[in-house]
Short mmCIF file of C-alpha atoms in Angstrom, two decimals:
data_model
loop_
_atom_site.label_atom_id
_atom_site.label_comp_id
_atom_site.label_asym_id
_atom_site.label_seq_id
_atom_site.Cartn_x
_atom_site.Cartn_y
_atom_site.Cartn_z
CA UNK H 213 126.54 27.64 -1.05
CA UNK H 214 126.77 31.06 -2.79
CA UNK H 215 124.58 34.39 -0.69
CA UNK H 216 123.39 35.35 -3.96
CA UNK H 217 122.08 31.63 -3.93
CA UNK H 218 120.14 31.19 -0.59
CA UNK H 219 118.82 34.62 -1.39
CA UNK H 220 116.97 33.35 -4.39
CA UNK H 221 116.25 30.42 -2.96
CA UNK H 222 114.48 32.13 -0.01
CA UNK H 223 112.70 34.61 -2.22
CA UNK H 224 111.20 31.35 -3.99
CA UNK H 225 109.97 29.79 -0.68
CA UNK H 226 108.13 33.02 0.38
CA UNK H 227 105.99 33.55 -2.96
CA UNK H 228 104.53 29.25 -2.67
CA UNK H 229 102.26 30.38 -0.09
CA UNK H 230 101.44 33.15 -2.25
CA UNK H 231 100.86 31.20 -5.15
CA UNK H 232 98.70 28.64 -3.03
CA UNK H 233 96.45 31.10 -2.01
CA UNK H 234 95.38 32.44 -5.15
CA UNK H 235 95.13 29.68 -7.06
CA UNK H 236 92.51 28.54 -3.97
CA UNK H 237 91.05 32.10 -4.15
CA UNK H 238 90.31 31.28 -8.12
CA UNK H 239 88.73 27.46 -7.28
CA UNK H 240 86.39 29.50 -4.86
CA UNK H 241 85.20 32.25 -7.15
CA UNK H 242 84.86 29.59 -9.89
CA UNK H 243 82.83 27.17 -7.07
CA UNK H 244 80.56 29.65 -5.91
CA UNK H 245 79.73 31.01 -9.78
CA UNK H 246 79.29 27.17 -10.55
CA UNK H 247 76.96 27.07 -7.78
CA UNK H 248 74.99 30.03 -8.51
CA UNK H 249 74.15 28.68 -11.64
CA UNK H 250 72.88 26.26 -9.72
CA UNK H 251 70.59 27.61 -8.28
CA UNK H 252 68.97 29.65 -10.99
CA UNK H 253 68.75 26.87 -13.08
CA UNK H 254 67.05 24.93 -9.94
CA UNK H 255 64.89 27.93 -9.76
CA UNK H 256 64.05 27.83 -13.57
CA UNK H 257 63.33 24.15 -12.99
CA UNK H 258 60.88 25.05 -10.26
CA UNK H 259 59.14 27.76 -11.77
CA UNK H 260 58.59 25.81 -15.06
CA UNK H 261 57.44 23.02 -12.59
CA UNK H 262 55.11 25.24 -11.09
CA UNK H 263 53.75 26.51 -14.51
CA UNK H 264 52.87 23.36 -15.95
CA UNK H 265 50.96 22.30 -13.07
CA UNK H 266 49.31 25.25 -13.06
CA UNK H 267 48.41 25.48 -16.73
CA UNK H 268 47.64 21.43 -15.93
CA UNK H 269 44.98 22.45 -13.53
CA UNK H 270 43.78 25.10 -15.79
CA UNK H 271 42.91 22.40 -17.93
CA UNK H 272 41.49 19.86 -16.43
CA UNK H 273 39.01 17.77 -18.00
CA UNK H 274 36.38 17.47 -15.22
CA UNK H 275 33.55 19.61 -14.13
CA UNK H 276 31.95 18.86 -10.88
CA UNK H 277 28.10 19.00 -11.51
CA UNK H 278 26.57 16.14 -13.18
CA UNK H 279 23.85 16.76 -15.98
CA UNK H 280 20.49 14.72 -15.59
CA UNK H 281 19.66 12.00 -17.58
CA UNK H 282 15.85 10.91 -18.79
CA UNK H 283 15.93 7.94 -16.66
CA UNK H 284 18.19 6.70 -13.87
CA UNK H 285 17.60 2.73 -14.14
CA UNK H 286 18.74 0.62 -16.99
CA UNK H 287 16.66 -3.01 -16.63
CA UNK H 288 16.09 -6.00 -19.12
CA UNK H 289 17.44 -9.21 -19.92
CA UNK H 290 20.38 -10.62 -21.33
CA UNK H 291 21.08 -9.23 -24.83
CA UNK H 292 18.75 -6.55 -25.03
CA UNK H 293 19.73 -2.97 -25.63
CA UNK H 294 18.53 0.54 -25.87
CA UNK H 295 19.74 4.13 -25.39
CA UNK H 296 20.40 6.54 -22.46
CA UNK H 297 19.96 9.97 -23.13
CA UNK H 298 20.29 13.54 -20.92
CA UNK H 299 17.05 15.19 -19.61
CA UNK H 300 16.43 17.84 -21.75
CA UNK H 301 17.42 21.23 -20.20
CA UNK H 302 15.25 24.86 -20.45
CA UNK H 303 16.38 27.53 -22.20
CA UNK H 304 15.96 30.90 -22.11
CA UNK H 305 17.08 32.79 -24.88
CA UNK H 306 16.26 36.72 -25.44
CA UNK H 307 17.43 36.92 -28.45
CA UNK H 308 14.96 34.41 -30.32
CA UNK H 309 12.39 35.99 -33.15
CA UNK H 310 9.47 35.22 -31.85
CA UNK H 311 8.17 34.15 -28.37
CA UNK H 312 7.64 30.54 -28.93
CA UNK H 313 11.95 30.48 -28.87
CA UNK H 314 12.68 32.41 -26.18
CA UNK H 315 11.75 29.37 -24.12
CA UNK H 316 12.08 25.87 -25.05
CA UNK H 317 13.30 22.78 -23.84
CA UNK H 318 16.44 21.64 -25.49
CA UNK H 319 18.50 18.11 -25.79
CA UNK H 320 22.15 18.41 -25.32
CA UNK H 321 24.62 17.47 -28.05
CA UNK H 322 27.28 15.39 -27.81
CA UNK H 323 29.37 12.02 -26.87
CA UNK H 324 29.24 9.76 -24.19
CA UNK H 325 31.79 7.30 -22.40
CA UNK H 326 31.43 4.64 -19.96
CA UNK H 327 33.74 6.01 -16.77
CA UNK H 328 34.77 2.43 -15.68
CA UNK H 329 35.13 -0.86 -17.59
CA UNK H 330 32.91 -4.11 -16.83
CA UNK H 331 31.95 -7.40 -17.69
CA UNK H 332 27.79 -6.38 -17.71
CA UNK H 333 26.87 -3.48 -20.40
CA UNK H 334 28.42 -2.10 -23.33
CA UNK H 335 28.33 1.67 -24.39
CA UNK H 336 28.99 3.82 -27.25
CA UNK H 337 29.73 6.91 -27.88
CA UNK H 338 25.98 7.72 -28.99
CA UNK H 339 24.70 6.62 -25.82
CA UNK H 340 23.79 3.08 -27.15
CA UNK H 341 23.68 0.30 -24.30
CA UNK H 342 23.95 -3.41 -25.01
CA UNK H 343 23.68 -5.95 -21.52
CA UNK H 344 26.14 -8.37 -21.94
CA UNK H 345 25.39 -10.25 -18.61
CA UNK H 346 23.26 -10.71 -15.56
CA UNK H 347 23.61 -8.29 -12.67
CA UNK H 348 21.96 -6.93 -9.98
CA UNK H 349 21.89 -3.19 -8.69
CA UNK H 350 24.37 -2.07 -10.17
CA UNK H 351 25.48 1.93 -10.57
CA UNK H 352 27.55 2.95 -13.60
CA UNK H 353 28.51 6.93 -14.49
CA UNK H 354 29.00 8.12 -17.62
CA UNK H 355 31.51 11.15 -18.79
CA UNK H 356 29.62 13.50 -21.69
CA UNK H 357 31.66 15.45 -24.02
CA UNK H 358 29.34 18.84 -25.39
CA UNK H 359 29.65 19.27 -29.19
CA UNK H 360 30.09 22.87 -29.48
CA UNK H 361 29.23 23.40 -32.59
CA UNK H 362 25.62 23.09 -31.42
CA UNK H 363 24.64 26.69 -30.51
CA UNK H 364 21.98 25.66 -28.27
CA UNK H 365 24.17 23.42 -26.61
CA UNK H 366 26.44 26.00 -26.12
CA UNK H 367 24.13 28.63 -24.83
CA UNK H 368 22.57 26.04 -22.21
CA UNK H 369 26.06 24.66 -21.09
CA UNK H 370 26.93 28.70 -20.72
CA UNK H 371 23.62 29.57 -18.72
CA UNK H 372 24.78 26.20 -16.17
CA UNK H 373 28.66 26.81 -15.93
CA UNK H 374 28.83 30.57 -15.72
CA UNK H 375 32.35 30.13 -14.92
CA UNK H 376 33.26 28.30 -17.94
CA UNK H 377 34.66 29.68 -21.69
CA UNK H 378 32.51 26.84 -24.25
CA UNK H 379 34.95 27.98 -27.04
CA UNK H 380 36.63 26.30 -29.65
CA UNK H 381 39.38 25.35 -27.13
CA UNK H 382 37.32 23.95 -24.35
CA UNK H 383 38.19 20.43 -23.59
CA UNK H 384 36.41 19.45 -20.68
CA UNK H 385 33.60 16.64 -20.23
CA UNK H 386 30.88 16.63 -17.72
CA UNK H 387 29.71 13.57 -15.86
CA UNK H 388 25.97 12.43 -15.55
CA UNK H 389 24.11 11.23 -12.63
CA UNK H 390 24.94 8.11 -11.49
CA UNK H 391 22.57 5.13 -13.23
CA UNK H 392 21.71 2.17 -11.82
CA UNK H 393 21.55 -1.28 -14.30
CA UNK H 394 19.75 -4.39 -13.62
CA UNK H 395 19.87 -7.12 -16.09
CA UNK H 396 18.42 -10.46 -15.26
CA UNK H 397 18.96 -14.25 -17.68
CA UNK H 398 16.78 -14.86 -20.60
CA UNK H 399 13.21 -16.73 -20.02
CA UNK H 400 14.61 -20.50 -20.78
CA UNK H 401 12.66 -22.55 -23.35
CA UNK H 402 10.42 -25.01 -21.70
CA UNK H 403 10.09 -28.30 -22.80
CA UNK H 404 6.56 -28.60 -24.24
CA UNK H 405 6.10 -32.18 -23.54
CA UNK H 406 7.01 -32.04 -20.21
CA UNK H 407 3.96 -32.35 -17.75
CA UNK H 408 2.57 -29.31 -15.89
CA UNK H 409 3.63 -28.92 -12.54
CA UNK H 410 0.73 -28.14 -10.09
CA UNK H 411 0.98 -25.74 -7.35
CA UNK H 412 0.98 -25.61 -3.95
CA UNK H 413 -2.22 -23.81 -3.58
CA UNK H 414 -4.61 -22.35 -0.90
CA UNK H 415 -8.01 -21.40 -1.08
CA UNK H 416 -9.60 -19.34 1.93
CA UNK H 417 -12.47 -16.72 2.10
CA UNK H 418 -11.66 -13.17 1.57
CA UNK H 419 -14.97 -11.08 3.01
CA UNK H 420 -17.33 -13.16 0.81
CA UNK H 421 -15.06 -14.28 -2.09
CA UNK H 422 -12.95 -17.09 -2.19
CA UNK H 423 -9.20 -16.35 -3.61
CA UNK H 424 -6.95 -18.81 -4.57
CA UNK H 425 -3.30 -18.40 -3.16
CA UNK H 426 0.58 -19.84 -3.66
CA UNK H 427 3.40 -18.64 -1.02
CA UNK H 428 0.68 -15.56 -0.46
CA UNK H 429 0.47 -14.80 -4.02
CA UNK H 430 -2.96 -14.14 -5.29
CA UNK H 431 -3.91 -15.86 -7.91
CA UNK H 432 -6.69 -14.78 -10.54
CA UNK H 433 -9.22 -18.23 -11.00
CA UNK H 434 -12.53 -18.79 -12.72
CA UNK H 435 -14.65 -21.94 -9.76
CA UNK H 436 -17.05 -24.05 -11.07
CA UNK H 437 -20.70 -22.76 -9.53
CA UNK H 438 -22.60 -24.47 -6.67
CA UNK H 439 -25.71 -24.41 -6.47
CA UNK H 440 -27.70 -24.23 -3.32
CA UNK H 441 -28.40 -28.11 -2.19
CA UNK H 442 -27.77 -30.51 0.41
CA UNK H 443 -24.23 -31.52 -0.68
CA UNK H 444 -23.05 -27.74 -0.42
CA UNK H 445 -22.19 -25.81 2.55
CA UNK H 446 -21.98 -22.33 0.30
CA UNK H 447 -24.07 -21.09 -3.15
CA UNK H 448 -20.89 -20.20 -4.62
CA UNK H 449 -20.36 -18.11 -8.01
CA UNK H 450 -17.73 -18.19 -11.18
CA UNK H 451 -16.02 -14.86 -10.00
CA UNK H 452 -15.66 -16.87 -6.02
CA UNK H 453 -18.12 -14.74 -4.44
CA UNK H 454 -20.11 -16.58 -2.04
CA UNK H 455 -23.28 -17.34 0.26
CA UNK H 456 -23.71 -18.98 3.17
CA UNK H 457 -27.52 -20.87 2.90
CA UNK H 458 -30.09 -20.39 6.54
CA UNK H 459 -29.40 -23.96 6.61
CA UNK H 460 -25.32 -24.03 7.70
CA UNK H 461 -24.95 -22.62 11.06
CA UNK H 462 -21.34 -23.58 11.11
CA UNK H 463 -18.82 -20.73 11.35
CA UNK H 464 -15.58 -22.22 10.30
CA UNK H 465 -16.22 -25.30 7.94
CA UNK H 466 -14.25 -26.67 4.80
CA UNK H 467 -16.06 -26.88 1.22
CA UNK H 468 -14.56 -28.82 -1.79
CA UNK H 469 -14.33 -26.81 -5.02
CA UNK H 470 -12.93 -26.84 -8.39
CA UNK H 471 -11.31 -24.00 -10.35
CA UNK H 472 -9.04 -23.01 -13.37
CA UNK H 473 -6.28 -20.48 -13.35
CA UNK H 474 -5.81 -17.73 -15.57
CA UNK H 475 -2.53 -18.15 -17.20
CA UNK H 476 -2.94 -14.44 -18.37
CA UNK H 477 -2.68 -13.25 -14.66
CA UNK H 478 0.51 -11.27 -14.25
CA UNK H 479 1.16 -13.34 -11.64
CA UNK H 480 0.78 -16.53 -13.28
CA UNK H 481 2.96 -15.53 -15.78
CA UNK H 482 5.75 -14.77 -13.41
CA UNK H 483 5.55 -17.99 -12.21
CA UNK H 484 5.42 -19.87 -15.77
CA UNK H 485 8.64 -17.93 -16.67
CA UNK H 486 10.58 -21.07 -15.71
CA UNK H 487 8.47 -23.86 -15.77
CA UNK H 488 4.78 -25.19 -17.37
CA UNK H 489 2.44 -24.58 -14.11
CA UNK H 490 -0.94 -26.48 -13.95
CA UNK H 491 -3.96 -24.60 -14.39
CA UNK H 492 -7.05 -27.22 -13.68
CA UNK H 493 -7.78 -27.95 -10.13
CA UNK H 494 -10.68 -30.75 -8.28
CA UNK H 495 -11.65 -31.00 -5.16
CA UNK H 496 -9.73 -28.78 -3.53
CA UNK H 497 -10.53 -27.57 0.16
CA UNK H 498 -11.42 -24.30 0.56
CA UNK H 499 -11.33 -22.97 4.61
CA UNK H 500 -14.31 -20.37 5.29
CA UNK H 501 -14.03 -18.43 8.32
CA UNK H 502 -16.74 -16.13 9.91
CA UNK H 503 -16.82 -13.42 12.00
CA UNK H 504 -20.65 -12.90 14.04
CA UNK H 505 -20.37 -9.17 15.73
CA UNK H 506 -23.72 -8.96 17.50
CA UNK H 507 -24.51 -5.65 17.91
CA UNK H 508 -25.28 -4.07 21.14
CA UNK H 509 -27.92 -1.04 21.70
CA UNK H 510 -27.20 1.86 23.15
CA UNK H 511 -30.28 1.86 25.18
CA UNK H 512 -31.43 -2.21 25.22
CA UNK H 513 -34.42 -0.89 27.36
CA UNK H 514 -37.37 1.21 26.20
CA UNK H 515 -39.73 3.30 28.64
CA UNK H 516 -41.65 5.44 27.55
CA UNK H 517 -45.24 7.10 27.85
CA UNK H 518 -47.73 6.11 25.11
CA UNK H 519 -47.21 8.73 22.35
CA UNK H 520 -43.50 9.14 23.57
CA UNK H 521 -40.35 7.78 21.66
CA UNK H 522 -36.89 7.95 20.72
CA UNK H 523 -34.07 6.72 18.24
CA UNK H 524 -32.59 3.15 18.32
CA UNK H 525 -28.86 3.21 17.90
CA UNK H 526 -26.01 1.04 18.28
CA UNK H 527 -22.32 0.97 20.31
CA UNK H 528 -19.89 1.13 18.15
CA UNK H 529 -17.84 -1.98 17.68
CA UNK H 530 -14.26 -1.88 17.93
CA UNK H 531 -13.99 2.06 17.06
CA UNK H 532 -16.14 1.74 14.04
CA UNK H 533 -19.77 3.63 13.79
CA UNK H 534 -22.72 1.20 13.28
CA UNK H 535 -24.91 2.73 11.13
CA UNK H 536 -27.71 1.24 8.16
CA UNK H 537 -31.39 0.84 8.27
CA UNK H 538 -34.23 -1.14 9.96
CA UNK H 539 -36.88 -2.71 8.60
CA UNK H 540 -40.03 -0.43 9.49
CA UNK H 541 -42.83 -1.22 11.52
CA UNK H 542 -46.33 0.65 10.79
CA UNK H 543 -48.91 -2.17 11.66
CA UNK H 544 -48.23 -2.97 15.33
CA UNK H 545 -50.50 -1.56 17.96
CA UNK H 546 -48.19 -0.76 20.50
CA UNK H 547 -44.72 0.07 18.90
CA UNK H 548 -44.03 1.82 15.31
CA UNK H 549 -40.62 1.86 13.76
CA UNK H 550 -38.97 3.94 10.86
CA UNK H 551 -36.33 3.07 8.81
CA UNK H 552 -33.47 5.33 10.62
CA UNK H 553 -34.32 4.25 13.73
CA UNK H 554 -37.33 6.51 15.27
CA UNK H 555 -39.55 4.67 17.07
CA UNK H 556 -42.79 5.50 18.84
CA UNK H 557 -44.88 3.88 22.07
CA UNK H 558 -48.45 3.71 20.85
CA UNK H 559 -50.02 1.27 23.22
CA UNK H 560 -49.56 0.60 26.94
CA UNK H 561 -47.75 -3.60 27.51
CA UNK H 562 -44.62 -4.73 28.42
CA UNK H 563 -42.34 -7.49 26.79
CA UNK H 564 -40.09 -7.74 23.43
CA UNK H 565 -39.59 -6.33 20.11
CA UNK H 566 -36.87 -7.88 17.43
CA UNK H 567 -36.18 -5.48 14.85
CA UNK H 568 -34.64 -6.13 11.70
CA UNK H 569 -31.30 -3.90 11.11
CA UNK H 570 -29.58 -3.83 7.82
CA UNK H 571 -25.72 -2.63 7.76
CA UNK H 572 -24.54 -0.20 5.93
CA UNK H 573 -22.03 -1.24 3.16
CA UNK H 574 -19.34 1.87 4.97
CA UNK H 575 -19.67 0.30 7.83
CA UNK H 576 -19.29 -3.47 6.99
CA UNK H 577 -16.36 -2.20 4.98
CA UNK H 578 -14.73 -1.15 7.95
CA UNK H 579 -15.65 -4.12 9.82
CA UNK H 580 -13.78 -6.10 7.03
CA UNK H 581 -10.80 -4.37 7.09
CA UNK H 582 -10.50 -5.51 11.04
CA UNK H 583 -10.90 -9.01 9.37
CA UNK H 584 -10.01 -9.79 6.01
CA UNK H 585 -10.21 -13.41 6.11
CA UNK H 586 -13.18 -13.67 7.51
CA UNK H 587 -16.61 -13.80 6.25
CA UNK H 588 -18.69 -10.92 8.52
CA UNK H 589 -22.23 -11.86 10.06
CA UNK H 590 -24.05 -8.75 11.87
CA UNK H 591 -26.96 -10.22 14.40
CA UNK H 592 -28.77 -8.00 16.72
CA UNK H 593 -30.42 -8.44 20.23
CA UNK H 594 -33.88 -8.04 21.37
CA UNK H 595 -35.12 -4.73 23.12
CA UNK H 596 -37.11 -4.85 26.35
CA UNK H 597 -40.04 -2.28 26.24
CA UNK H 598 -42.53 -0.86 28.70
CA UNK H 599 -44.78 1.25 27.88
CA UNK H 600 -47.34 3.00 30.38
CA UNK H 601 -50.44 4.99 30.14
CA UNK H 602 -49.91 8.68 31.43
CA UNK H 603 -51.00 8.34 35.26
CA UNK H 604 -52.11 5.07 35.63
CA UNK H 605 -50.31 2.06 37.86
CA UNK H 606 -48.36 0.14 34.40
CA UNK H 607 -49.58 -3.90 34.63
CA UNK H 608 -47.03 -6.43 33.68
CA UNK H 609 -47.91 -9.18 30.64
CA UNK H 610 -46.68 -12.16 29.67
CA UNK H 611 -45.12 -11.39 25.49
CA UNK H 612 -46.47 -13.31 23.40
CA UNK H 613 -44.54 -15.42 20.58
CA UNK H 614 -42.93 -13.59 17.50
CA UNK H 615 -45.28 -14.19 14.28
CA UNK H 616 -43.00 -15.70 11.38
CA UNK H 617 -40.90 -12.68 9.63
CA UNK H 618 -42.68 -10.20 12.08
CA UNK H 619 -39.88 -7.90 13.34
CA UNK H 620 -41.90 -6.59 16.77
CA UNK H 621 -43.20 -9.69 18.83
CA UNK H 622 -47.27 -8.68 19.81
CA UNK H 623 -47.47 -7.24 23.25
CA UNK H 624 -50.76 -8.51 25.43
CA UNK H 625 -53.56 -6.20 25.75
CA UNK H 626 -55.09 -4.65 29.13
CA UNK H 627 -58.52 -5.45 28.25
CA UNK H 628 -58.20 -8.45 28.39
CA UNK H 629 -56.96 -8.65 32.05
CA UNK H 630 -59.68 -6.73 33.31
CA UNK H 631 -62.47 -9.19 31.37
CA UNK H 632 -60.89 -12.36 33.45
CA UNK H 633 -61.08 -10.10 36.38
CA UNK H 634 -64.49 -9.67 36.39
CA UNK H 635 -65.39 -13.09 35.33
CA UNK H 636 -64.06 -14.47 38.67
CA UNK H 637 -65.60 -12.08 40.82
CA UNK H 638 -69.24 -12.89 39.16
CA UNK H 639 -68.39 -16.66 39.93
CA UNK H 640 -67.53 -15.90 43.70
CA UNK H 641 -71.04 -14.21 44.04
CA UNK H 642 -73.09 -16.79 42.59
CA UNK H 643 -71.48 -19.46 44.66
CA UNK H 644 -72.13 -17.11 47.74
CA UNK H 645 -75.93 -16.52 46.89
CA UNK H 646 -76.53 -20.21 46.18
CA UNK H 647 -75.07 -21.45 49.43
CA UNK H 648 -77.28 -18.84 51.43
CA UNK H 649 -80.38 -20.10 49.29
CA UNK H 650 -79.74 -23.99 50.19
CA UNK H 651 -79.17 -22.79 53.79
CA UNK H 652 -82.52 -20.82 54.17
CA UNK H 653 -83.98 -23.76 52.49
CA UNK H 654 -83.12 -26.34 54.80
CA UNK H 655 -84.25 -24.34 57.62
CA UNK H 656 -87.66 -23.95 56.42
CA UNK H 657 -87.85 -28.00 55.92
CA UNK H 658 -86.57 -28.33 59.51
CA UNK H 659 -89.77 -25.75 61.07
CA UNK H 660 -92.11 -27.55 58.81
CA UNK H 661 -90.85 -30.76 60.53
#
């Protein structure tokens, strides 16, 4: 091979690498420029990203606070309807003519919506509820969408959400407080032909009044009257109100009466929703119950100097105050009696007084409330009284029996001790001088013998 040859030839080898190298140089600056790019366009991507959320957020269509609405329960039946509306808000507004507008109370304009779908009440955008099924309990929301164009609206929704801009822009809806619905099933048609059923019913004594009761529902009920005879164990009124005759000394006995309901009762009613419910009742047996508090005195001994006295009063029974009025006694000779209680010795004797005591109704009433079912009966006890003449030994007597409807039993005179006394001295004495007459007598018929 020709020098000038291998020459070239070598000068062509040494410039590949050359060649290599910047065509790789190139591919690099053209890579990293590509990848630059990129980048900023990754950037771009983000920022824009980042800007819609933001402006997203900026416009999001929920405010936090709820607005109030008139009522927060929805009830009724089956197919009926009728309309929620917001509480009406106060406003203040400074700039109103005359005084009467710078403060009234104003109703919020606008639409409603019904937050989540369901199968039990119907809305529109007016506020307009329909129940389309039976439920129970419960809580719907609804989202309200202010009409601008209102001006009072607008100043109200301004005075709430001082944050907010209520321009022609805004977008946003408020929720309401949460309302709960209750819809229950039509009343069904009962079949007028079919008989009445009759109740399951109770009658029992309240106090003095009998009351008529199913599954401890009271029951409102007109009773035939009873009159006061042998058959009867209670005089017994329309209304239920009772009386026990002197003649029935039971305390817990059973009396047969008769009675109607009231189907206008509310409670009636509510029972007749589903079914025709007898109302005429015979023979039915009505429990009485009562309750005999005797009442104890606080002093059940009286001693006392003639002219002396004091104040009759009673322990109080079970934590409740006896208090009420006696029967007064003027015509006694030795115990007088006023009608709270002051009584006075006027005689020296010892034995029993029974005074008559009327209750107060306060204090029954409380009594009552201890025991509602029962029929109350107050009795008293007697007193024990001994009564002495001012420094003189007191004799003891014998009382003497209580005169019919008398409320202080007689107490025995001292006179009349001291008359059989001396009686039965004089007899000793003439028996003693008529034995020494017979025996001087016989004596002298003996020295004449």
């Amino acid at each position: 091979m020709k020098k000038s040859t291998l020459r070239l030839s070598a000068v062509v080898l040494a410039c590949v690498p050359l060649l290599i190298g910047g065509a790789s140089f190139v591919n690099a600056e053209d890579t990293q420029h590509s990848s630059s790019s990129e980048v900023v366009n990754k950037a771009n991507t983000t920022a824009s990203s980042t800007e819609a959320k933001e402006t997203k957020e900026n416009t999001s269509p929920v405010i936090t606070k709820t607005l109030k609405v008139e009522s927060n329960e929805i009830s009724g039946k089956k197919g009926d309807s009728g309309k929620i509306k917001l509480a009406k808000i106060k406003l203040v507004d400074e700039t109103a003519n005359n005084e009467k507008e710078k403060e009234r109370e104003v109703e919020l304009k606008g639409t409603f919506e019904l937050l989540e779908k369901n199968d039990f009440i119907k809305f529109d955008k007016d506020g307009n509820w329909t129940a389309l099924n039976k439920t129970d309990k419960k809580e719907i929301q609804l989202d309200f969408k202010p009409n601008l164009k209102d001006e009072d609206t607008k100043k109200v929704l301004s005075a709430m959400f001082p944050s907010e801009t209520f321009d022609d822009a805004y977008n946003k809806t408020i929720k309401t407080d949460k309302i709960t619905v209750n819809f229950t099933d039509p009343k069904p048609i009962i079949d007028p032909t079919v008989d009445p059923v009759a109740l399951d019913v109770a009658v029992k004594n309240k106090g003095n009044k009998l009351v008529v009761t199913h599954e401890n529902t009271e029951l409102k009920a007109t009773f035939t009257e009873l009159k006061n005879d042998k058959a009867n164990k209670i005089v017994l009124g329309s209304d239920g109100t009772f009386t026990i005759p002197a003649t029935n000394k039971e305390t817990k006995f059973t009396q047969k009466v008769d009675f109607v309901l009231d189907n206008e009762d509310a409670n009636f009613k509510k029972l007749s929703e589903t079914k025709k419910i007898k109302t005429e009742y015979k023979n039915i047996d009505a429990s009485i119950n009562t309750k005999v508090i005797a009442l104890t005195y606080k002093t059940p001994t009286l001693t006392s100097k003639i002219n002396a006295g004091g104040k009759l009063e009673f322990q109080d029974v079970e934590g409740v105050k006896i208090t009420g009025k006696f029967q007064e006694v003027k015509n006694d000779d030795y115990f007088s009696l006023d009608a709270d209680g002051n009584w006075k010795a006027k005689k020296a004797g010892r034995g029993d007084v029974d005074p008559t005591f009327t209750i107060s109704d306060t204090s029954l009433a409380e009594l009552q409330k201890k025991y509602p079912e029962q029929l109350i009966q107050i009795t008293t006890g007697k007193l024990k009284v001994d009564f002495s003449e001012t420094g003189s030994n007191q004799k003891e007597y014998a009382p003497v029996s209580k005169k019919e409807y008398a409320p202080v039993k007689k107490l025995p005179q001292t006179g009349e001790e001291k008359m059989r006394f001396a009686g039965i001295i004089g007899i000793i004495v003439i028996a003693i001088v008529g034995i020494i007459f017979f025996m001087k007598k016989k004596k002298n018929d003996d020295d004449e013998a």
